[in-house]
XYZ file of C-alpha atoms in Angstrom:
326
model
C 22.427 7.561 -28.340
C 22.693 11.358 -28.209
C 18.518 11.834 -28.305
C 19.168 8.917 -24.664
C 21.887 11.068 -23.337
C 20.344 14.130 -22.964
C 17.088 12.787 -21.682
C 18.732 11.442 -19.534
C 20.841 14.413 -18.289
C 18.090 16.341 -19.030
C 16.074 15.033 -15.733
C 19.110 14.317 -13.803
C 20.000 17.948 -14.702
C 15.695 19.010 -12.982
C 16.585 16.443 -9.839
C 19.412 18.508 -9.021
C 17.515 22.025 -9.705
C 14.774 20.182 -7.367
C 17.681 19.568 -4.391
C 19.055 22.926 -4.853
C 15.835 24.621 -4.887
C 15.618 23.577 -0.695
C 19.171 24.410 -0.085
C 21.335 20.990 -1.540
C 20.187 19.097 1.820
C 23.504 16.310 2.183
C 21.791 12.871 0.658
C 22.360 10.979 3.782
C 19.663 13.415 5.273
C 17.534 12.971 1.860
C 17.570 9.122 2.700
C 16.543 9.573 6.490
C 14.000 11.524 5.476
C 12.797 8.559 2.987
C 13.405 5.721 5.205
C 13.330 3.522 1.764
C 16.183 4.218 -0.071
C 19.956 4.775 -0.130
C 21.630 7.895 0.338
C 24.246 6.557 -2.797
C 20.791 5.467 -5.272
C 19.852 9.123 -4.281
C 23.248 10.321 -5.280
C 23.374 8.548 -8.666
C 20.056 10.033 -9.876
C 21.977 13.034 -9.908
C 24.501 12.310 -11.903
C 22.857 11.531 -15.033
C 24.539 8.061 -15.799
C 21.410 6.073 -16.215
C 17.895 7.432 -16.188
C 16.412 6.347 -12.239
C 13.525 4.272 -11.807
C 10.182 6.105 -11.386
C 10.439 4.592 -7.707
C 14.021 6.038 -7.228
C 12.235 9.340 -8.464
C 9.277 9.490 -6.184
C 11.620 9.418 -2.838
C 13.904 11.948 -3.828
C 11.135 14.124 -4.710
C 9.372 13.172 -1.735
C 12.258 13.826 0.253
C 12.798 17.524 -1.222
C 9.074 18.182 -0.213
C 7.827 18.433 -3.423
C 4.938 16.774 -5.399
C 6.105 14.163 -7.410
C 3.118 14.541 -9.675
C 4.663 16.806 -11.039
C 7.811 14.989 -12.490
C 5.473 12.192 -13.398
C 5.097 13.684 -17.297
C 8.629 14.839 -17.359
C 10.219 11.168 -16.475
C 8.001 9.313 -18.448
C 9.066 10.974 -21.861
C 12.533 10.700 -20.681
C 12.008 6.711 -20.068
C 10.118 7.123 -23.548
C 13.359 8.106 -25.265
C 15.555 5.971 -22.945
C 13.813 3.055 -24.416
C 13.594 3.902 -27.573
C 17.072 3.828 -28.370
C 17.440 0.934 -26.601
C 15.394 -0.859 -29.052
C 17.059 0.808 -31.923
C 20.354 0.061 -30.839
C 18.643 -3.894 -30.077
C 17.743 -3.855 -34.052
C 20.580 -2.182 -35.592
C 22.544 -5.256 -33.980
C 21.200 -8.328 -35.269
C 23.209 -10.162 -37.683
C 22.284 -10.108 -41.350
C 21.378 -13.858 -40.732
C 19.181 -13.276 -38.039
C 17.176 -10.977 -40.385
C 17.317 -12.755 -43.279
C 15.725 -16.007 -41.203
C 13.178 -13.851 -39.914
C 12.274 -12.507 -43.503
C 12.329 -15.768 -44.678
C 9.007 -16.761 -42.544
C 7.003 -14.026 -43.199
C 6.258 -14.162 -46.670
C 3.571 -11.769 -48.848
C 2.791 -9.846 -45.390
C -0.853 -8.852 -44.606
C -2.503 -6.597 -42.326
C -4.153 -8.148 -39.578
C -5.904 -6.253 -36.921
C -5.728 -7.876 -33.379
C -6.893 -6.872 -29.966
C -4.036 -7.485 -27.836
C -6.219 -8.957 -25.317
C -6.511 -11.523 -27.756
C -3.964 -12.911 -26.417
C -4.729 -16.228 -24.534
C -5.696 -14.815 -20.855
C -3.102 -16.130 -18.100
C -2.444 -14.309 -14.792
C 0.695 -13.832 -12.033
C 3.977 -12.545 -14.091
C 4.178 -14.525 -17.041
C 3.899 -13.947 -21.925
C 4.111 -15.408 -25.166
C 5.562 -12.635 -26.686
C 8.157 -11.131 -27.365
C 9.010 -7.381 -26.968
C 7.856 -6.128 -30.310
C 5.139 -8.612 -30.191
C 4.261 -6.512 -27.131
C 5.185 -3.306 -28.379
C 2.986 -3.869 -32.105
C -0.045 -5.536 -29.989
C 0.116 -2.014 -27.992
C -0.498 -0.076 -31.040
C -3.570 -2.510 -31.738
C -2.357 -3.580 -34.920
C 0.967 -5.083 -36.790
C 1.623 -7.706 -40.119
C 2.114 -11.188 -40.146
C 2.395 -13.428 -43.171
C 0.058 -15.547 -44.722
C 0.789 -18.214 -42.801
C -0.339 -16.333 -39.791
C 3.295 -16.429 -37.595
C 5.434 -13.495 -36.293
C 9.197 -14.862 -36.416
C 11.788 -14.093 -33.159
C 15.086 -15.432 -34.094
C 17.386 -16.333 -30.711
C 21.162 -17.015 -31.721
C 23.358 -18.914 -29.234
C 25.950 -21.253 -29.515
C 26.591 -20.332 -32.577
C 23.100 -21.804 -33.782
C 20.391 -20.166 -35.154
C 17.013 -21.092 -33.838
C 13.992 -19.339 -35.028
C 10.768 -18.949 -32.677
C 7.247 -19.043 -34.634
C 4.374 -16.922 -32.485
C 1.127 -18.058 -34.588
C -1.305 -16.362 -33.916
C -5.176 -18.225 -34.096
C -7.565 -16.712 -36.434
C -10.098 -20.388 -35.404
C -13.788 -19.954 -35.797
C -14.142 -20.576 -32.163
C -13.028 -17.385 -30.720
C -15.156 -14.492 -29.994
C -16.416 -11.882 -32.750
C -13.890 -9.353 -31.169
C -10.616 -12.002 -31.434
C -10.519 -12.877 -28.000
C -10.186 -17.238 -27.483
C -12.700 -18.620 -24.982
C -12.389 -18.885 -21.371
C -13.946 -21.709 -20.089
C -16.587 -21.738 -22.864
C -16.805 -17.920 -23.142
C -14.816 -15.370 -24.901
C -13.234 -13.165 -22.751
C -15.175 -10.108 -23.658
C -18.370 -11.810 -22.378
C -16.518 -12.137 -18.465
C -18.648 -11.705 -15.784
C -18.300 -11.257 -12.392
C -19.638 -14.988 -12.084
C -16.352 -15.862 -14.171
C -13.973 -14.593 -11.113
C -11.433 -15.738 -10.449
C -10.421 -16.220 -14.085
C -8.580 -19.461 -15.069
C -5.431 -19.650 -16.622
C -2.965 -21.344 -19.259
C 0.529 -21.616 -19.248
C 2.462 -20.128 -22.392
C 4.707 -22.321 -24.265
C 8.093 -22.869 -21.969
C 10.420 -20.178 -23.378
C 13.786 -18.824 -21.318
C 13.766 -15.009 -19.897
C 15.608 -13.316 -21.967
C 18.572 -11.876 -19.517
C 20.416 -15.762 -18.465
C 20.064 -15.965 -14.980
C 17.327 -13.666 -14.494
C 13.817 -15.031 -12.405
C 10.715 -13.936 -10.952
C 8.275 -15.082 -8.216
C 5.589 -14.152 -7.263
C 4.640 -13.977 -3.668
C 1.430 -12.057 -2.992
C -1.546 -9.930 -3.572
C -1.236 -7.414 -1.163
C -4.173 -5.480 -1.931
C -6.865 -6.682 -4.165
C -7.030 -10.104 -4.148
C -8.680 -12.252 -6.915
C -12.292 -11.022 -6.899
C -12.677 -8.137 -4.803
C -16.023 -5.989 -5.172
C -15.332 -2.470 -5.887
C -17.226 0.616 -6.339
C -17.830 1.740 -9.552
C -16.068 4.799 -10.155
C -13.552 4.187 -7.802
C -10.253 4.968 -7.505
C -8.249 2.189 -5.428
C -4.167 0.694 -5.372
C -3.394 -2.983 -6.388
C -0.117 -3.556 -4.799
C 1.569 -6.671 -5.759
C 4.877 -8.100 -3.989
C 7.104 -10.815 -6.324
C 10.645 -11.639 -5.634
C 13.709 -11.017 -7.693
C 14.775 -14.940 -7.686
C 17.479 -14.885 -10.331
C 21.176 -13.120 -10.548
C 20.305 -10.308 -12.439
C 19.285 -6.720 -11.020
C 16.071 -5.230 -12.135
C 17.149 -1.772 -12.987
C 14.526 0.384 -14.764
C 11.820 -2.652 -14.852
C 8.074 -2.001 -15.264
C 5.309 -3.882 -15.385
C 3.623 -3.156 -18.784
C -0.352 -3.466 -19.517
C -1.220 -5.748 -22.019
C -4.818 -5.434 -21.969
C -4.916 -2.583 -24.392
C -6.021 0.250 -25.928
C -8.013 1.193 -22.779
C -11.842 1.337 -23.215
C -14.524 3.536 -21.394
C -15.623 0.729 -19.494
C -12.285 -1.542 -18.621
C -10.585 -0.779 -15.524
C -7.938 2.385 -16.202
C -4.116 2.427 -15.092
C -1.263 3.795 -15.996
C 0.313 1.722 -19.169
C 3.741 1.099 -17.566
C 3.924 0.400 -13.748
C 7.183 1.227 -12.443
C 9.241 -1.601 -10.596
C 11.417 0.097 -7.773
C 15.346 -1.375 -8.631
C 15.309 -4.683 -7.035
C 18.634 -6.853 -6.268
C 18.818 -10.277 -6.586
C 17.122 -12.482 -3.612
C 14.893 -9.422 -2.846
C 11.253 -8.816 -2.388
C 9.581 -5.656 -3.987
C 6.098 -4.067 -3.544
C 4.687 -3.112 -7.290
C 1.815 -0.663 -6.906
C -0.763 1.113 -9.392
C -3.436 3.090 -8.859
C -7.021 1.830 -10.627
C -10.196 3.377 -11.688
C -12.606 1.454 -11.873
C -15.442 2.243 -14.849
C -18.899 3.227 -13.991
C -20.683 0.255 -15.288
C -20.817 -3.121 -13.289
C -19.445 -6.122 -13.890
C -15.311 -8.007 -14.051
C -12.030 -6.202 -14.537
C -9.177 -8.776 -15.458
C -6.334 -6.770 -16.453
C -2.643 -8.269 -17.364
C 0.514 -6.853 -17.281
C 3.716 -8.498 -18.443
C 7.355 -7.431 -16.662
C 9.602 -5.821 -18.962
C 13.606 -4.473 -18.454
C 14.924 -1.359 -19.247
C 14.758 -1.316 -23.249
C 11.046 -2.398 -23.342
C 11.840 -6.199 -23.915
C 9.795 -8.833 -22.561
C 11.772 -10.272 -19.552
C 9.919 -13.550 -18.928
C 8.508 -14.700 -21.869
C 7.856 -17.885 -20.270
C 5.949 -16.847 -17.535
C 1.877 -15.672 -17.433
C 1.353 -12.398 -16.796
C 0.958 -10.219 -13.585
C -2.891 -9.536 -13.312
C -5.743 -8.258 -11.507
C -9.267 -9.444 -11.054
C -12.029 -7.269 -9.566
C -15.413 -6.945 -9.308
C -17.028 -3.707 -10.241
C -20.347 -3.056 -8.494
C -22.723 -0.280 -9.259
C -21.716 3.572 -8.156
């Protein structure tokens, strides 16, 4: 909690250098100056309470005059240790049964690499996974059991219920992992594939009660648009915060990784601007497209504060474009 606190200070303490720097203009003026945020969310990034959103962050940059390039590295190793205790703190509290259960399925453990795009493709803001499903699948590789099943245990009600994620090793995926899509593996998408079709994930409930998401739009990009190779371009997508719980310090994080020469780049974690309840937000991430022709489908799956899945039930936010020649 310590290693949490003082990244968090830490940038609070460089936001208030920042405003001081142009002469500690009143935050009222700092919000005119926005025109998209509060003069009290500007205030509270200050104070070093809670780490602001990367959103939050851009307009009071912006609104000092400053480049907020510049506090891009900074914030994202603070949101690096922000979540990282989070998790910790997530572990560290699970009963001794919950572990024990969760031991209890994984027996003689094995290493197993897996792509985590070989997960089953499925677009707009919905998972299968949990957060350290997530979290190992980033790092390209984690252990399962003979058995093939990573264990999440959910206690409630004073039941214990445990989850099985199995994960398909059948002959009829693709050399590289990846399950078919309509009769081809997704590594073998073409442009002729777009737009890609879908499966739901197994029903599962978010993991904040209360919490939802919509989806409402592609505001840029739709499903299938041709892009230069080469390109730089921004995918904005708009969804609506449809439950009863605030999205403070969500991002949208890329499945669809490690990153190859010739898939689509982005940042790994988009940041979601904090979003109340029955509100619509704009997500945006900038894209560069590879050199070489052919279909970008890249997923991203919404995740809260400490890095945990938030609708596990839901497919995943994606994009779809077409990469023509330079």
């Amino acid at each position: 909690m310590r290693a949490q606190a003082e990244a968090i200070e830490g940038f609070a303490a460089a936001l208030r250098e920042l405003r001081e720097s142009v002469g500690s203009p009143p935050f009222r003026e700092m919000s005119g100056r926005s025109g998209a945020i509060s003069h009290t969310t500007l205030h509270e990034a200050t104070k070093g309470n809670r780490l602001p959103s990367w959103g939050t962050t851009v307009e009071f940059v912006k609104a000092c005059g400053a480049d907020p390039d510049e506090f891009r590295e900074r914030w994202e190793a603070a949101n690096q240790a922000v979540r990282s205790v989070s998790a910790r703190k997530a572990e560290v509290a699970r009963p001794a049964g919950e572990v024990a259960a969760a031991s209890a399925v994984e027996p003689r453990p094995v290493d197993v690499d897996i792509k985590p795009s070989a997960l089953v493709p499925m677009p707009p803001e919905q998972v299968a996974d949990d957060g350290r499903l997530g979290a190992a699948a980033a790092r390209g590789r984690f252990r399962v059991g003979r058995l093939g099943a990573l264990a999440a245990v959910v206690v409630g009600a004073g039941a214990v219920i445990v989850v099985a994620v199995v994960v398909n090793r059948d002959a009829g995926a693709g050399e590289d992992g990846l399950k078919p899509v309509d009769g081809r593996s997704k590594a073998a998408l073409s442009p002729a594939d777009c737009p890609v079709k879908a499966t739901n994930p197994p029903p599962a409930p978010p993991t904040h009660k209360g919490d939802a998401a919509a989806f409402i739009a592609d505001i840029t990009l739709p499903d299938c648009t041709h892009v230069g190779g080469g390109k730089t371009v921004t995918k904005v997508w708009r969804l609506k915060n449809a439950g009863k719980v605030p999205w403070e310090g969500y991002s949208l994080r890329r499945l669809d990784v490690p990153q190859q020469a010739d898939h689509c780049q982005t940042i790994s974690d988009v940041p979601i601007d904090d979003t109340p309840p029955g509100k619509m937000v704009d997500i945006r991430t900038q894209i560069t497209t590879p050199k070489k022709p052919g279909l970008c489908y890249v997923r991203f799956k919404m995740v809260d504060a400490a890095g945990q899945v938030a609708f596990p039930g839901n497919r995943p936010v994606n994009f779809q474009v077409i990469v023509d020649g330079p």
